[in-house]
Coordinates of C-alpha atoms and ligand atoms in Angstrom, one line a residue:
X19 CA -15.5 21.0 8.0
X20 CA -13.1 18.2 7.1
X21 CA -9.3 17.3 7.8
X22 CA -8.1 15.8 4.6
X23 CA -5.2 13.4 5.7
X24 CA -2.1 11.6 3.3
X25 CA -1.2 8.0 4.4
X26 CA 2.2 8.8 2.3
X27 CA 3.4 5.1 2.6
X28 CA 0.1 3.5 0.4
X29 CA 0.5 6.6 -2.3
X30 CA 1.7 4.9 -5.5
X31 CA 4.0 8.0 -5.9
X32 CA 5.7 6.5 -3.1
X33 CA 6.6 3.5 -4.4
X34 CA 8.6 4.8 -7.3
X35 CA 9.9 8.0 -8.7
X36 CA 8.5 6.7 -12.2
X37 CA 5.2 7.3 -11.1
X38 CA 2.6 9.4 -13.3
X39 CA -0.4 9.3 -10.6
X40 CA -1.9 12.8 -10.6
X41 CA -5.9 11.5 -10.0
X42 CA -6.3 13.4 -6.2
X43 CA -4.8 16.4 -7.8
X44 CA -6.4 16.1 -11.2
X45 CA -10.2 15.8 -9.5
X46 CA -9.7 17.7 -6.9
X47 CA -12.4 20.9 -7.7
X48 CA -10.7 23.1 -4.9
X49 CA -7.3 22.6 -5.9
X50 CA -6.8 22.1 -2.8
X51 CA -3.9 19.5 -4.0
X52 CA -0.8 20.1 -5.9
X53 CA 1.4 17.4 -7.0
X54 CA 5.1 17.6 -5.5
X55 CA 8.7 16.5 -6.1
X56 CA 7.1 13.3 -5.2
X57 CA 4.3 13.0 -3.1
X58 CA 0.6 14.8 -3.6
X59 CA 0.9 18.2 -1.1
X60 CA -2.4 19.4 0.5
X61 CA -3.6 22.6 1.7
X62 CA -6.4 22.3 4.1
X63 CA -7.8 25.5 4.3
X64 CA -8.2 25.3 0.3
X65 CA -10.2 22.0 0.8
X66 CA -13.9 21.7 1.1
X67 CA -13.7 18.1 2.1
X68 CA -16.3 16.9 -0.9
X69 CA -14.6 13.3 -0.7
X70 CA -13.5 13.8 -4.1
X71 CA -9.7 12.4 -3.7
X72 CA -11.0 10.0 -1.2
X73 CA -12.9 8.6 -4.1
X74 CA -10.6 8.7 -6.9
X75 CA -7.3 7.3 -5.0
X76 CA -6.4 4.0 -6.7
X77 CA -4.6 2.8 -3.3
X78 CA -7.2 4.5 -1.3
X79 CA -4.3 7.0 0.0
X80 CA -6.3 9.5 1.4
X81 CA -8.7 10.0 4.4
X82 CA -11.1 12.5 5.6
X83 CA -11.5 12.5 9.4
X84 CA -15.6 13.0 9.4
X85 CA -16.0 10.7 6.3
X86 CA -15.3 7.5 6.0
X87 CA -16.7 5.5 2.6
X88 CA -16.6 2.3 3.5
X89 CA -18.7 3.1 7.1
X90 CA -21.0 5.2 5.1
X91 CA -21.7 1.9 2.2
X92 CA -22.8 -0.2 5.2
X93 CA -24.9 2.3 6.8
X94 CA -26.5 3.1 3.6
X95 CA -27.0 -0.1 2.8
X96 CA -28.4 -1.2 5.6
X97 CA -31.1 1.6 5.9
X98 CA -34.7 2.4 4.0
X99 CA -34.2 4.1 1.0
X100 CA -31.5 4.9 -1.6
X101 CA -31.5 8.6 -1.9
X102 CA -28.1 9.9 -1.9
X103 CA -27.4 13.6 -1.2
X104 CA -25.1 16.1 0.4
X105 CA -28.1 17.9 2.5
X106 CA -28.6 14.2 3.9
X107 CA -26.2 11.4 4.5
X108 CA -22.5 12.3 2.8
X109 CA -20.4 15.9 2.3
X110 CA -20.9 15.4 -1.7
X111 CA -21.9 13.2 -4.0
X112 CA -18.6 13.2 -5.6
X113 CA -17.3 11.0 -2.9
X114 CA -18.5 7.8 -4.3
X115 CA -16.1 5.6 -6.5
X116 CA -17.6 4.0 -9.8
X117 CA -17.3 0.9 -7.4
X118 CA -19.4 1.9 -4.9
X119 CA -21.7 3.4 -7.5
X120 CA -22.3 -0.4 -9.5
X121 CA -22.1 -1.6 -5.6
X122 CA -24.8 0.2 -4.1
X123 CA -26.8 0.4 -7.2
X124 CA -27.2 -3.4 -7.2
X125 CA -27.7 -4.0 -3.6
X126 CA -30.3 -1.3 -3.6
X127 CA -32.2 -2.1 -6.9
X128 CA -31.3 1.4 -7.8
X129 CA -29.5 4.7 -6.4
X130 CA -30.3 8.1 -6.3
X131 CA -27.8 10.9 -7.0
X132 CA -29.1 14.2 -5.4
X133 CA -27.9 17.1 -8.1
X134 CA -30.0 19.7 -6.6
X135 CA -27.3 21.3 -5.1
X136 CA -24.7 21.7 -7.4
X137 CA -25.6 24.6 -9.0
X138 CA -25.4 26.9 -5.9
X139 CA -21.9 25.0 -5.1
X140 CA -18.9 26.4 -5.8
X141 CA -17.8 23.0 -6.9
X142 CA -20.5 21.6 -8.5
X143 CA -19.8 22.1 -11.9
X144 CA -16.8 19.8 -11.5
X145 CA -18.4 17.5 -9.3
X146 CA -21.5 16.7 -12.5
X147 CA -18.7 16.4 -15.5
X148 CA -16.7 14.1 -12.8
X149 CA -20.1 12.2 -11.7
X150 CA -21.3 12.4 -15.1
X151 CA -18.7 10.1 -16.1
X152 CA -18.9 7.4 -13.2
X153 CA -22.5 7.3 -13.7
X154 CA -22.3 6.5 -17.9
X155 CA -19.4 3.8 -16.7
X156 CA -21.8 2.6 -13.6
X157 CA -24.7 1.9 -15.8
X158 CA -23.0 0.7 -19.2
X159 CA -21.4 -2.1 -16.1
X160 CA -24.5 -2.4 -14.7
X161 CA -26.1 -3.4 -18.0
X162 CA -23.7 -5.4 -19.0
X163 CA -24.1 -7.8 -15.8
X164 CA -27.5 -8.1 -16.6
X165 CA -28.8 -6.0 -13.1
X166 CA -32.0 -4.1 -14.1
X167 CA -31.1 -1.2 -11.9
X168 CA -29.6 1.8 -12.6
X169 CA -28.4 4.9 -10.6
X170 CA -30.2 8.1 -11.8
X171 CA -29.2 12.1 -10.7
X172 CA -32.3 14.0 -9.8
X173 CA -32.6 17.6 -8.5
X174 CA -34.5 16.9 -5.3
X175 CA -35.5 20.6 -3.3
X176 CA -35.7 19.8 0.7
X177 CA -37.2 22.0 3.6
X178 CA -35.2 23.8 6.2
X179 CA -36.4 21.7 8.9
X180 CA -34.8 18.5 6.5
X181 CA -31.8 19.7 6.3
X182 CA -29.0 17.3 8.4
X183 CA -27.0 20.4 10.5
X184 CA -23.4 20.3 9.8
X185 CA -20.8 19.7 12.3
X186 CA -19.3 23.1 12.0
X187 CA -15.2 22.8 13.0
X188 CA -15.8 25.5 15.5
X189 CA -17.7 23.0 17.4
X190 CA -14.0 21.3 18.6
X191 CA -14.3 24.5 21.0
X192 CA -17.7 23.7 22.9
X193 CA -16.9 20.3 23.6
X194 CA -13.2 21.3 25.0
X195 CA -14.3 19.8 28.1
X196 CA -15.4 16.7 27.7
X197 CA -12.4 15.2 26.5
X198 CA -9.3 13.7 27.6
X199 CA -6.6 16.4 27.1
X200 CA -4.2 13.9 24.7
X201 CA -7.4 13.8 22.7
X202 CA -7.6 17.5 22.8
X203 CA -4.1 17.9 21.9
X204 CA -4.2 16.0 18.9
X205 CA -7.9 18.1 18.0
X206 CA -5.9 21.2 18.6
X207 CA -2.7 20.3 16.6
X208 CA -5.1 19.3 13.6
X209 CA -7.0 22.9 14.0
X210 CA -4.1 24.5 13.2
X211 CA -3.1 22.0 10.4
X212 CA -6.5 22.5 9.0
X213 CA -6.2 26.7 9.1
X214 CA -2.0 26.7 7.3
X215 CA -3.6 28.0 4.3
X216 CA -0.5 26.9 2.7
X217 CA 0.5 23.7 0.7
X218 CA 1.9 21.2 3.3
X219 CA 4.6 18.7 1.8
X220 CA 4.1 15.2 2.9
X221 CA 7.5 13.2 2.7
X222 CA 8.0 9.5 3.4
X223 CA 9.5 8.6 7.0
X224 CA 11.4 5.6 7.7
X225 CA 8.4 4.7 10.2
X226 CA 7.1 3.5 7.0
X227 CA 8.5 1.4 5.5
X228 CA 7.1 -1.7 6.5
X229 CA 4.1 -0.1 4.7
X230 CA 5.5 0.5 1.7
X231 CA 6.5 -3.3 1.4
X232 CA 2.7 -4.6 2.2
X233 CA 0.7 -5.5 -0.7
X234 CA -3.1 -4.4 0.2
X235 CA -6.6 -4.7 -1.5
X236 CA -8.4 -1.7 -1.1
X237 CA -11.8 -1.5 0.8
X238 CA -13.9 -0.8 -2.1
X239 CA -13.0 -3.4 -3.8
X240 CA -13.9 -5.9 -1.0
X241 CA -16.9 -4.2 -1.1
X242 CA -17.5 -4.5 -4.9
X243 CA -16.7 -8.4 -4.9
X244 CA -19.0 -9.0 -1.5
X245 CA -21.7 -6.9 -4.1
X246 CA -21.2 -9.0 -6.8
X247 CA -21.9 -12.0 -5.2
X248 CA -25.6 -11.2 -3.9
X249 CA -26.0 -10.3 -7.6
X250 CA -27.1 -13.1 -9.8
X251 CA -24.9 -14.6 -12.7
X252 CA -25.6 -13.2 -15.7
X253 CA -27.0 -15.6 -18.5
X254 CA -23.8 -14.9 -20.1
X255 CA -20.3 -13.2 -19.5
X256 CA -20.1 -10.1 -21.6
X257 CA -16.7 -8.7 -23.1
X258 CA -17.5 -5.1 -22.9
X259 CA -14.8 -2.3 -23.7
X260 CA -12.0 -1.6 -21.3
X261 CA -12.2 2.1 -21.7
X262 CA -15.6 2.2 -19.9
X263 CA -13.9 0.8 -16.8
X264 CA -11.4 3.3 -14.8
X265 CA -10.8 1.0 -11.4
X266 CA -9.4 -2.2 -13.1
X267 CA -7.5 -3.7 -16.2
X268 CA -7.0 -6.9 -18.2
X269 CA -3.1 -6.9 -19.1
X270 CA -1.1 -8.1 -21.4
X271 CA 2.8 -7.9 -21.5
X272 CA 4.7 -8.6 -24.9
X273 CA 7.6 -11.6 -24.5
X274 CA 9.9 -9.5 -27.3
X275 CA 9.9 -6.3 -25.2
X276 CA 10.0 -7.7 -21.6
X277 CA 13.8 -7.7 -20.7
X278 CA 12.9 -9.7 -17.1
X279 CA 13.7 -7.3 -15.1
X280 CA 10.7 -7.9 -12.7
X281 CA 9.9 -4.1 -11.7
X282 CA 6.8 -4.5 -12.2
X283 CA 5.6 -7.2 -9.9
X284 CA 7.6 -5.6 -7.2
X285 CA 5.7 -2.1 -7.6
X286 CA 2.4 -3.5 -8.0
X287 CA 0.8 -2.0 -4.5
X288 CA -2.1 -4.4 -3.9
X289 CA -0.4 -7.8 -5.8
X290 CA -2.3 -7.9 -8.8
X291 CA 1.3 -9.0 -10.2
X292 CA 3.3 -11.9 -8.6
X293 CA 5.7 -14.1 -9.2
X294 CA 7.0 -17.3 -7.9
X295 CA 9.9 -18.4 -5.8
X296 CA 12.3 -18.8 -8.5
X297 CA 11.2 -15.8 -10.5
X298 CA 10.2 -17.6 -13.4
X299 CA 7.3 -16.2 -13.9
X300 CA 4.4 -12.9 -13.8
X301 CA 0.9 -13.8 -13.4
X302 CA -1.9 -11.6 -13.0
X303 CA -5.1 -11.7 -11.0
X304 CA -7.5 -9.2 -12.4
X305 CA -9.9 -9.3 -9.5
X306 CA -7.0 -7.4 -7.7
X307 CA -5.9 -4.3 -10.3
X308 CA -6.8 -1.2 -9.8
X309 CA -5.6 0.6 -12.6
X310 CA -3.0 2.6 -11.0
X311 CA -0.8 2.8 -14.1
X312 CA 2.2 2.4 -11.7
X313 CA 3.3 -1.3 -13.7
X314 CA 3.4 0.8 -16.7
X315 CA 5.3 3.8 -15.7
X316 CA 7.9 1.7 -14.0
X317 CA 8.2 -0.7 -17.4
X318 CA 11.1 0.8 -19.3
X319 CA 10.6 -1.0 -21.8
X320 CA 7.0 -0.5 -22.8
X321 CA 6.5 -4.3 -22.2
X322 CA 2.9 -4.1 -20.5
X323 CA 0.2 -3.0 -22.4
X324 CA -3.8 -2.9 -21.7
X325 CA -6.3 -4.9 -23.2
X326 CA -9.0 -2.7 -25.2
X327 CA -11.8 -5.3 -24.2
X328 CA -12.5 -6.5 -20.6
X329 CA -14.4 -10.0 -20.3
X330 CA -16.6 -9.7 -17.5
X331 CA -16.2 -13.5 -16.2
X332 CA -13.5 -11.8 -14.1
X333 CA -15.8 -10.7 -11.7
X334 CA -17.6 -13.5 -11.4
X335 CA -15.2 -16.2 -11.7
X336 CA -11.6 -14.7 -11.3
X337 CA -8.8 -16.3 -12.5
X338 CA -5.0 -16.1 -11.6
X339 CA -3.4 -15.9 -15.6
X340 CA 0.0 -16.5 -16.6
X341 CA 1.7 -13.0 -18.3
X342 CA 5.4 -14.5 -19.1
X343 CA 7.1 -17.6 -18.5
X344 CA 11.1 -17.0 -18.3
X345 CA 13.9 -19.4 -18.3
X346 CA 16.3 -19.3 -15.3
X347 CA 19.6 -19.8 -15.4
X348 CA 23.1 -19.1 -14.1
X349 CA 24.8 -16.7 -15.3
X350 CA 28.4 -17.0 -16.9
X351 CA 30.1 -14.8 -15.2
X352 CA 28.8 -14.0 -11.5
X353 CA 27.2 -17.1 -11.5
X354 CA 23.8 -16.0 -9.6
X355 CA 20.5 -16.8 -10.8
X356 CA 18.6 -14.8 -13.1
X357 CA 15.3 -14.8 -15.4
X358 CA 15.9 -14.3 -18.4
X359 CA 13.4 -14.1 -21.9
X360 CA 15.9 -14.0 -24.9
X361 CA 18.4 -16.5 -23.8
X362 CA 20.8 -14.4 -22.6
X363 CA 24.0 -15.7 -20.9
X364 CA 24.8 -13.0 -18.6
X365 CA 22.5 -11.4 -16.0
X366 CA 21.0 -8.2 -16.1
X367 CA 23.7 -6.6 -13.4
X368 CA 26.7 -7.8 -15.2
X369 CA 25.4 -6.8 -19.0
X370 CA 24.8 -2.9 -17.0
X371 CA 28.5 -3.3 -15.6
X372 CA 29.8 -4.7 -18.8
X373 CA 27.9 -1.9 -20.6
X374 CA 29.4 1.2 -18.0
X375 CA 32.9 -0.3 -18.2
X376 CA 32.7 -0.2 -22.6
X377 CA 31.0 3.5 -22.2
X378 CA 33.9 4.6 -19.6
X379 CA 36.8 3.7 -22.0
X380 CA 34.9 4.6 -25.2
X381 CA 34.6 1.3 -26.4
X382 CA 31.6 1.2 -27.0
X383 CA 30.8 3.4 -30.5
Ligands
LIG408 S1 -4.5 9.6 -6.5 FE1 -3.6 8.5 -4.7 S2 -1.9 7.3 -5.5 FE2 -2.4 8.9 -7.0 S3 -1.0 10.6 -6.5 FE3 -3.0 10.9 -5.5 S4 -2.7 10.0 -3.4 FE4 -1.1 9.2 -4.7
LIG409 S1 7.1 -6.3 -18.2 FE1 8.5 -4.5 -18.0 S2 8.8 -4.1 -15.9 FE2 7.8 -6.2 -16.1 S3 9.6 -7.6 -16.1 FE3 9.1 -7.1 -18.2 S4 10.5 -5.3 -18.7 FE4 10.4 -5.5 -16.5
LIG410 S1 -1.3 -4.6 -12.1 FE1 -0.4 -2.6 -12.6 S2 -2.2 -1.2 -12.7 FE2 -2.9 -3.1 -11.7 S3 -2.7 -2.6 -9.5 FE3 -0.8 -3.6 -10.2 S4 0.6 -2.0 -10.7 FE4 -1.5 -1.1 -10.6

């Protein structure tokens, strides 16, 4: 059995209250996760430790402390073979990403998804609608890249004497002695975590919040872009349709509805949005989105939209684009610096003040 484990500060939830990110809760087949005041809450008893969230996590919040995806890629990819099954190398098949999926599939001129096993699972009827879906987006990528290979689900039947045991968590016990006792303290305090067979709420500490402020790409994506360079260039860059693609977007934000106020950039968790020095500008590198909605949710003003195609040559020759160009300016009457898109005189701040101060004397109807 598994330990499922929050890192609160790289949740997008945590980064503002305006986010919408439900995707750990929403796949999640043992609802195992409930969706707080702010961040995800997990109860571990409730768990089954299929990977699932692991998987799904734009930001790559969540960890499992026997499973870890990015150890298991290399391992896999390093061995014979490219069978992949939960009576053999992972807890569930459900805990590969559409990334990992076109990843493997290419390094391995083709991947094997064990099914088998699903019907006597408890959550195996969610896991094939969820893998289903990564598997139709896996090959219509795959295809479109011009890589022969596709990943296929099988039902494969094994006998007992194939069968990889599993670690059961009772096992902590036997090997009592052979560890240091801080390392048996920390076991013992996660035993009991892993038995509350309530939902624990995970809050944000101020031990965090130099996380919170660092911009980070997540693993699988490193892994996706080190894949897609051992794959050869397709004859031509395809412009395939967006809504095939969950891990990444093409943006586009709309000059009349952008009011400047630069949210977005500052929320995006892995830098996909930037600006420059004098905030004159928001570009966007595609090879860094991962389509954790968070830009949008924070955009009052509906500014950012995304593109219903996706052009392909972003993988394979990644470009840094230009969203909005503003003018900067001082403004009339604090005299501070401030983007603006419409030509406005005075700075965001001042217009709010200016706009409280009319509201609080009823000036303003
Ligand atoms: S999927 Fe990840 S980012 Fe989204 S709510 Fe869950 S933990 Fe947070
Ligand atoms: S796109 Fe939206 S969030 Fe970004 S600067 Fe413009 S108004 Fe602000
Ligand atoms: S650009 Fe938007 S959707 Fe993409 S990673 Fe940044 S905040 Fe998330």
């Amino acid at each position: 059995m598994s330990l499922l484990e929050l890192s609160p500060a790289r949740c997008v939830r945590a980064l503002s209250v305006n986010s919408l990110c439900s995707l750990c809760a929403d796949v999640c087949p043992a609802n195992a996760i409930a969706l707080g005041e702010r961040l995800p809450s997990i109860n571990q008893s409730l768990c089954v430790g299929c990977s699932g969230c692991v998987a799904v996590c734009p930001s790559e919040a969540f960890v499992l402390d026997d499973f870890n995806p990015t150890e298991f890629f290399f391992s896999f990819a390093s061995e014979e073979g490219n069978l992949v099954s939960c009576q053999k190398n992972l807890p569930c098949i459900a805990a590969l990403s559409s990334e990992h999926l076109i990843s493997l599939c290419s390094l391995k001129k083709g991947l094997i998804l064990d099914i088998g096993h699903c019907s006597d699972c408890d959550i195996g009827i969610k896991v094939l609608e969820v893998m289903e879906e990564r598997i139709q987006s896996a090959n219509y990528l795959l295809e479109a890249i011009e890589v022969e290979s596709r990943v296929v689900s099988e039902k494969i039947s094994y006998g007992s004497d194939e069968v990889d045991e599993h670690k059961d968590r009772r096992d902590f016990f036997k090997t009592f002695h052979l560890r240091g006792m801080v390392k048996a303290k920390h076991d013992f305090d996660k035993e009991v975590q892993s038995t509350t067979d309530e939902f624990v709420e995970i809050r944000i500490e101020s031990s965090h919040t130099q996380e919170l402020r660092t911009k980070k790409i997540t693993d699988r994506r490193k892994l996706f872009f080190t894949a897609l360079k051992r794959v050869e260039k397709p004859s031509q860059f395809h412009v395939v349709d967006a809504s095939m693609i969950g891990f990444t977007s093409q943006k586009m934000m709309d000059e009349a509805n952008c009011t400047a106020c630069q949210m977005c950039y500052r929320v995006c968790p892995t830098a996909a949005l930037t600006s420059d020095m004098r905030n004159s500008r928001i570009d966007f590198d595609p090879f860094l989105c991962v389509k954790c909605h968070l830009c949008h949710d924070v955009c009052e003003s509906d500014a950012i939209s995304v593109s219903t195609s996706y052009n392909l040559t972003e993988w394979f020759e990644p470009k840094v684009q230009n969203l909005i160009t503003y003018s900067v300016r001082r403004c009339d009457e604090c005299a501070a610096l401030f983007s603006s898109v419409g030509g406005e005189k005075i700075c965001r701040r001042c217009r709010l003040e200016e706009e409280e101060a009319l509201e609080l004397w009823g000036l303003n109807r």
